[in-house]
CSV table of C-alpha atoms in Angstrom, one decimal:
chain,number,residue,atom,x,y,z
A,259,MET,CA,146.3,-145.9,190.5
A,260,SER,CA,144.5,-143.2,188.7
A,261,LEU,CA,140.7,-142.9,188.5
A,262,THR,CA,140.7,-143.4,184.8
A,263,THR,CA,142.7,-146.7,185.1
A,264,THR,CA,140.4,-148.0,187.9
A,265,ILE,CA,137.3,-147.3,185.7
A,266,LEU,CA,138.9,-149.0,182.7
A,267,LEU,CA,139.6,-152.1,184.8
A,268,LEU,CA,136.0,-152.2,186.1
A,269,TYR,CA,134.5,-152.0,182.6
A,270,ALA,CA,136.9,-154.6,181.3
A,271,ALA,CA,135.8,-157.0,184.1
A,272,CYS,CA,132.1,-156.4,183.3
A,273,LEU,CA,132.8,-156.9,179.6
A,274,VAL,CA,134.5,-160.3,180.3
A,275,GLY,CA,131.8,-161.4,182.6
A,276,ALA,CA,129.1,-160.5,180.1
A,277,ILE,CA,130.8,-162.5,177.3
A,278,ALA,CA,131.6,-165.5,179.5
A,279,SER,CA,128.2,-165.9,181.3
A,280,PRO,CA,126.0,-168.7,179.7
A,281,SER,CA,122.4,-168.3,179.0
A,282,VAL,CA,120.1,-169.6,181.7
A,283,ALA,CA,118.3,-172.8,180.6
A,284,ALA,CA,114.6,-172.7,180.9
A,285,THR,CA,113.0,-175.1,183.4
A,286,PRO,CA,110.5,-177.8,182.3
A,287,GLU,CA,107.7,-175.8,183.8
A,288,ALA,CA,108.7,-172.8,181.9
A,289,ARG,CA,109.0,-174.8,178.7
A,290,ARG,CA,105.5,-176.1,179.2
A,291,ASP,CA,104.1,-172.6,179.7
A,292,GLN,CA,105.8,-171.2,176.6
A,293,SER,CA,103.7,-170.6,173.5
A,294,PRO,CA,104.4,-172.7,170.4
A,295,ALA,CA,106.3,-169.8,168.9
A,296,PRO,CA,108.6,-168.5,171.6
A,297,GLU,CA,109.7,-164.9,171.5
A,298,PRO,CA,113.1,-164.6,169.9
A,299,ARG,CA,115.9,-163.9,172.3
A,300,ARG,CA,118.0,-160.8,172.0
A,301,PRO,CA,121.4,-161.4,170.3
A,302,ALA,CA,124.0,-162.2,172.9
A,303,TRP,CA,126.4,-159.6,171.5
A,304,ARG,CA,124.4,-156.6,172.5
A,305,ALA,CA,125.4,-156.5,176.2
A,306,PRO,CA,129.2,-156.7,175.5
A,307,ALA,CA,128.8,-154.1,172.8
A,308,VAL,CA,126.9,-151.7,175.2
A,309,LEU,CA,129.7,-152.1,177.7
A,310,ALA,CA,132.3,-151.7,175.1
A,311,LEU,CA,131.1,-148.2,174.0
A,312,PRO,CA,131.9,-146.5,177.3
A,313,LEU,CA,135.2,-148.4,177.5
A,314,ALA,CA,136.2,-147.1,174.1
A,315,ALA,CA,135.1,-143.6,175.1
A,316,LEU,CA,137.3,-143.9,178.2
A,317,VAL,CA,140.3,-145.1,176.2
A,318,ILE,CA,139.9,-142.3,173.7
A,319,GLY,CA,139.4,-139.7,176.4
A,320,GLY,CA,142.3,-141.0,178.4
A,321,THR,CA,144.7,-140.4,175.5
A,322,ALA,CA,144.0,-136.7,175.8
A,323,GLY,CA,145.9,-136.6,179.1
A,324,PRO,CA,144.6,-135.6,182.5
A,325,ALA,CA,143.2,-132.1,183.1
A,326,ARG,CA,145.4,-129.7,184.9
A,327,ALA,CA,144.1,-128.0,188.0
A,328,GLY,CA,142.6,-124.6,187.2
A,329,GLU,CA,142.6,-125.2,183.4
A,330,PRO,CA,138.8,-124.6,183.0
A,331,ALA,CA,138.9,-121.4,184.9
A,332,THR,CA,141.9,-120.3,182.8
A,333,ARG,CA,140.1,-121.0,179.6
A,334,ILE,CA,137.0,-119.0,180.7
A,335,ALA,CA,139.2,-116.1,181.8
A,336,ALA,CA,140.9,-116.2,178.4
A,337,LEU,CA,137.6,-115.9,176.6
A,338,ALA,CA,136.5,-113.1,178.9
A,339,THR,CA,139.6,-111.1,178.3
A,340,ALA,CA,139.7,-111.8,174.5
A,341,PRO,CA,140.1,-108.5,172.6
A,342,VAL,CA,136.9,-107.0,171.3
A,343,ALA,CA,136.7,-104.5,168.5
A,344,PRO,CA,136.5,-101.1,170.1
A,345,LEU,CA,133.5,-98.9,169.5
A,346,ALA,CA,134.1,-95.7,167.6
A,347,ALA,CA,135.2,-93.0,170.0
A,348,PRO,CA,133.1,-89.8,170.2
A,349,ILE,CA,134.2,-86.9,168.2
A,350,MET,CA,134.7,-83.8,170.4
A,351,GLY,CA,135.7,-80.2,169.6
A,352,SER,CA,134.6,-76.9,168.4
A,353,ALA,CA,132.1,-77.0,165.5
A,354,THR,CA,131.8,-75.0,162.3
A,355,VAL,CA,128.3,-74.9,160.8
A,356,ILE,CA,128.2,-75.8,157.1
A,357,ASP,CA,124.4,-75.8,156.8
A,358,GLY,CA,121.4,-76.3,159.0
A,359,ALA,CA,122.0,-80.0,159.5
A,360,THR,CA,125.8,-80.3,158.8
A,361,LEU,CA,128.8,-79.6,161.0
A,362,SER,CA,132.5,-79.8,160.7
A,363,VAL,CA,133.9,-81.1,164.1
A,364,ASP,CA,137.6,-81.6,164.6
A,365,GLY,CA,138.1,-81.5,160.9
A,366,ARG,CA,135.4,-84.1,160.1
A,367,ARG,CA,132.2,-83.3,158.2
A,368,LEU,CA,129.2,-84.7,160.0
A,369,ARG,CA,125.5,-84.7,159.0
A,370,LEU,CA,123.1,-84.7,161.9
A,371,HIS,CA,121.4,-88.1,161.9
A,372,GLY,CA,117.6,-88.3,161.5
A,373,ILE,CA,116.9,-84.8,160.2
A,374,VAL,CA,117.0,-82.7,157.1
A,375,ALA,CA,117.3,-78.9,156.9
A,376,PRO,CA,116.8,-76.5,153.9
A,377,ALA,CA,119.8,-76.1,151.6
A,378,LEU,CA,121.7,-72.8,152.0
A,379,ASP,CA,120.2,-71.5,148.8
A,380,GLN,CA,116.6,-72.6,149.5
A,381,THR,CA,113.8,-70.1,149.6
A,382,CYS,CA,110.7,-70.5,151.8
A,383,PHE,CA,107.7,-68.3,152.4
A,384,ASP,CA,106.4,-67.0,155.7
A,385,ALA,CA,102.8,-66.5,156.9
A,386,GLN,CA,102.6,-63.3,154.8
A,387,GLU,CA,103.8,-65.1,151.8
A,388,ARG,CA,107.1,-63.3,151.8
A,389,GLY,CA,110.1,-65.2,150.6
A,390,TYR,CA,113.1,-65.6,152.8
A,391,ALA,CA,116.3,-67.7,152.7
A,392,CYS,CA,115.2,-70.4,155.1
A,393,GLY,CA,118.3,-72.5,154.6
A,394,ARG,CA,120.6,-69.6,155.7
A,395,VAL,CA,118.3,-68.8,158.6
A,396,ALA,CA,118.5,-72.4,159.9
A,397,ALA,CA,122.3,-72.4,159.6
A,398,GLU,CA,122.6,-69.0,161.4
A,399,ALA,CA,120.3,-70.2,164.2
A,400,LEU,CA,122.5,-73.3,164.6
A,401,THR,CA,125.6,-71.2,164.7
A,402,ALA,CA,124.2,-69.0,167.3
A,403,ARG,CA,123.0,-72.0,169.4
A,404,ILE,CA,126.5,-73.6,169.5
A,405,GLY,CA,128.5,-70.3,169.8
A,406,GLU,CA,132.1,-71.0,171.0
A,407,SER,CA,131.1,-74.2,172.9
A,408,SER,CA,132.5,-77.7,172.2
A,409,VAL,CA,130.1,-80.4,170.9
A,410,THR,CA,130.3,-84.1,171.2
A,411,CYS,CA,129.2,-86.3,168.3
A,412,GLU,CA,128.7,-90.1,168.2
A,413,ALA,CA,128.9,-91.6,164.7
A,414,ARG,CA,125.8,-93.4,163.4
A,415,GLY,CA,126.6,-94.3,159.8
A,416,THR,CA,127.3,-93.0,156.4
A,417,GLU,CA,125.0,-91.5,153.8
A,418,ALA,CA,125.0,-93.7,150.7
A,419,GLU,CA,124.6,-90.9,148.1
A,420,THR,CA,127.2,-88.5,149.5
A,421,GLY,CA,129.5,-90.7,151.7
A,422,THR,CA,129.1,-88.1,154.5
A,423,ALA,CA,129.2,-89.6,158.0
A,424,THR,CA,126.0,-89.1,160.1
A,425,ALA,CA,126.1,-88.6,163.9
A,426,HIS,CA,124.2,-87.7,167.0
A,427,CYS,CA,125.7,-84.4,168.2
A,428,ARG,CA,125.1,-82.9,171.6
A,429,LEU,CA,125.8,-79.5,173.1
A,430,GLY,CA,126.2,-80.4,176.7
A,431,ALA,CA,123.1,-82.6,177.4
A,432,ASP,CA,121.1,-81.1,174.5
A,433,ASP,CA,120.5,-83.0,171.3
A,434,LEU,CA,121.2,-80.5,168.5
A,435,ALA,CA,119.0,-82.3,166.0
A,436,ALA,CA,116.1,-82.4,168.4
A,437,TRP,CA,116.5,-78.7,169.0
A,438,LEU,CA,116.5,-77.8,165.3
A,439,VAL,CA,113.4,-79.9,164.6
A,440,GLU,CA,111.4,-78.6,167.5
A,441,SER,CA,112.3,-75.0,166.7
A,442,GLY,CA,111.1,-75.5,163.1
A,443,TYR,CA,114.5,-75.0,161.4
A,444,ALA,CA,114.6,-78.6,160.2
A,445,VAL,CA,112.3,-81.6,159.8
A,446,ALA,CA,112.5,-85.2,160.8
A,447,ASP,CA,113.9,-87.4,158.1
A,448,ARG,CA,111.3,-90.2,158.6
A,449,GLY,CA,112.8,-92.3,155.9
A,450,VAL,CA,116.0,-92.7,158.0
A,451,SER,CA,114.8,-92.5,161.6
A,452,THR,CA,111.7,-91.9,163.7
A,453,ASP,CA,113.8,-90.3,166.5
A,454,TYR,CA,112.5,-86.8,165.9
A,455,VAL,CA,108.9,-87.4,164.8
A,456,ALA,CA,107.5,-86.1,168.1
A,457,GLN,CA,109.5,-82.9,167.8
A,458,ASP,CA,108.4,-82.5,164.2
A,459,GLU,CA,104.7,-82.8,165.2
A,460,ARG,CA,105.1,-80.3,168.0
A,461,ALA,CA,106.7,-77.8,165.7
A,462,TRP,CA,103.9,-78.3,163.1
A,463,GLY,CA,101.2,-77.9,165.8
A,464,ARG,CA,102.7,-74.7,167.0
A,465,ARG,CA,103.5,-73.3,163.5
A,466,ARG,CA,107.1,-72.8,164.4
A,467,GLY,CA,109.8,-71.8,161.9
A,468,LEU,CA,109.2,-73.5,158.5
A,469,TRP,CA,105.8,-74.6,159.6
A,470,ALA,CA,104.6,-71.0,160.0
A,471,GLY,CA,104.5,-70.6,156.2
A,472,VAL,CA,105.0,-72.5,153.0
A,473,PHE,CA,108.1,-74.5,152.1
A,474,ASP,CA,109.3,-77.4,150.0
A,475,LEU,CA,110.3,-80.4,152.1
A,476,PRO,CA,114.0,-80.5,152.2
A,477,THR,CA,115.7,-83.6,150.8
A,478,ARG,CA,119.0,-85.1,151.8
A,479,ARG,CA,120.7,-83.5,148.9
A,480,ARG,CA,122.8,-80.6,150.0
A,481,THR,CA,124.7,-77.8,148.4
A,482,THR,CA,128.4,-78.6,148.0
A,483,ALA,CA,129.4,-75.4,149.8
A,484,THR,CA,131.9,-76.1,152.6
A,485,ALA,CA,132.5,-72.6,153.9
A,486,GLY,CA,131.4,-71.9,157.4
A,487,LEU,CA,129.1,-69.0,158.3
């Protein structure tokens, strides 16, 4: 006999006993001690009903069939091994510099996340108030920094106004965006990220690059030029 059947029989016996058992009559002494308005007794149907609830639950549960050995572990293992959407793989390869904050890596155009650099045709002024092509200087510095080495970029999102993907790009262990900002070739894009605020403040304090003279703060709008340097 299965465990479920045994429990069903026990509950059935209790249910029958609860229905058949009469109420205990009060003794004369008890009747004399009672107040004129005796407390109403609980309805006799409550006890059978309480017993009937677990009985019904067992009947319903029993129709689902007995659990097979190892079934819970199998379900947990299935959940653990359920396919998960893969993360975007890093983009690796040689890089072509488009401007001071944009690269072409493995044929994909990527904007360095969290920074902005002067456009290629932007003019800035040095400490002696002499104009120079600060956008081209930034691009040439980035080109020299990368050289022939391979870079690794991890996608971060997409710029709403241009549709260009943004990424964190590294040359070995070095964050290229951090290097550009700390060297004064670009500035932190604080409206997008605070990742490079510390580098921005250090470059300003040491009057490096752009901060050595006068310049218009770059915006995220870029020239449409796609040729590498």
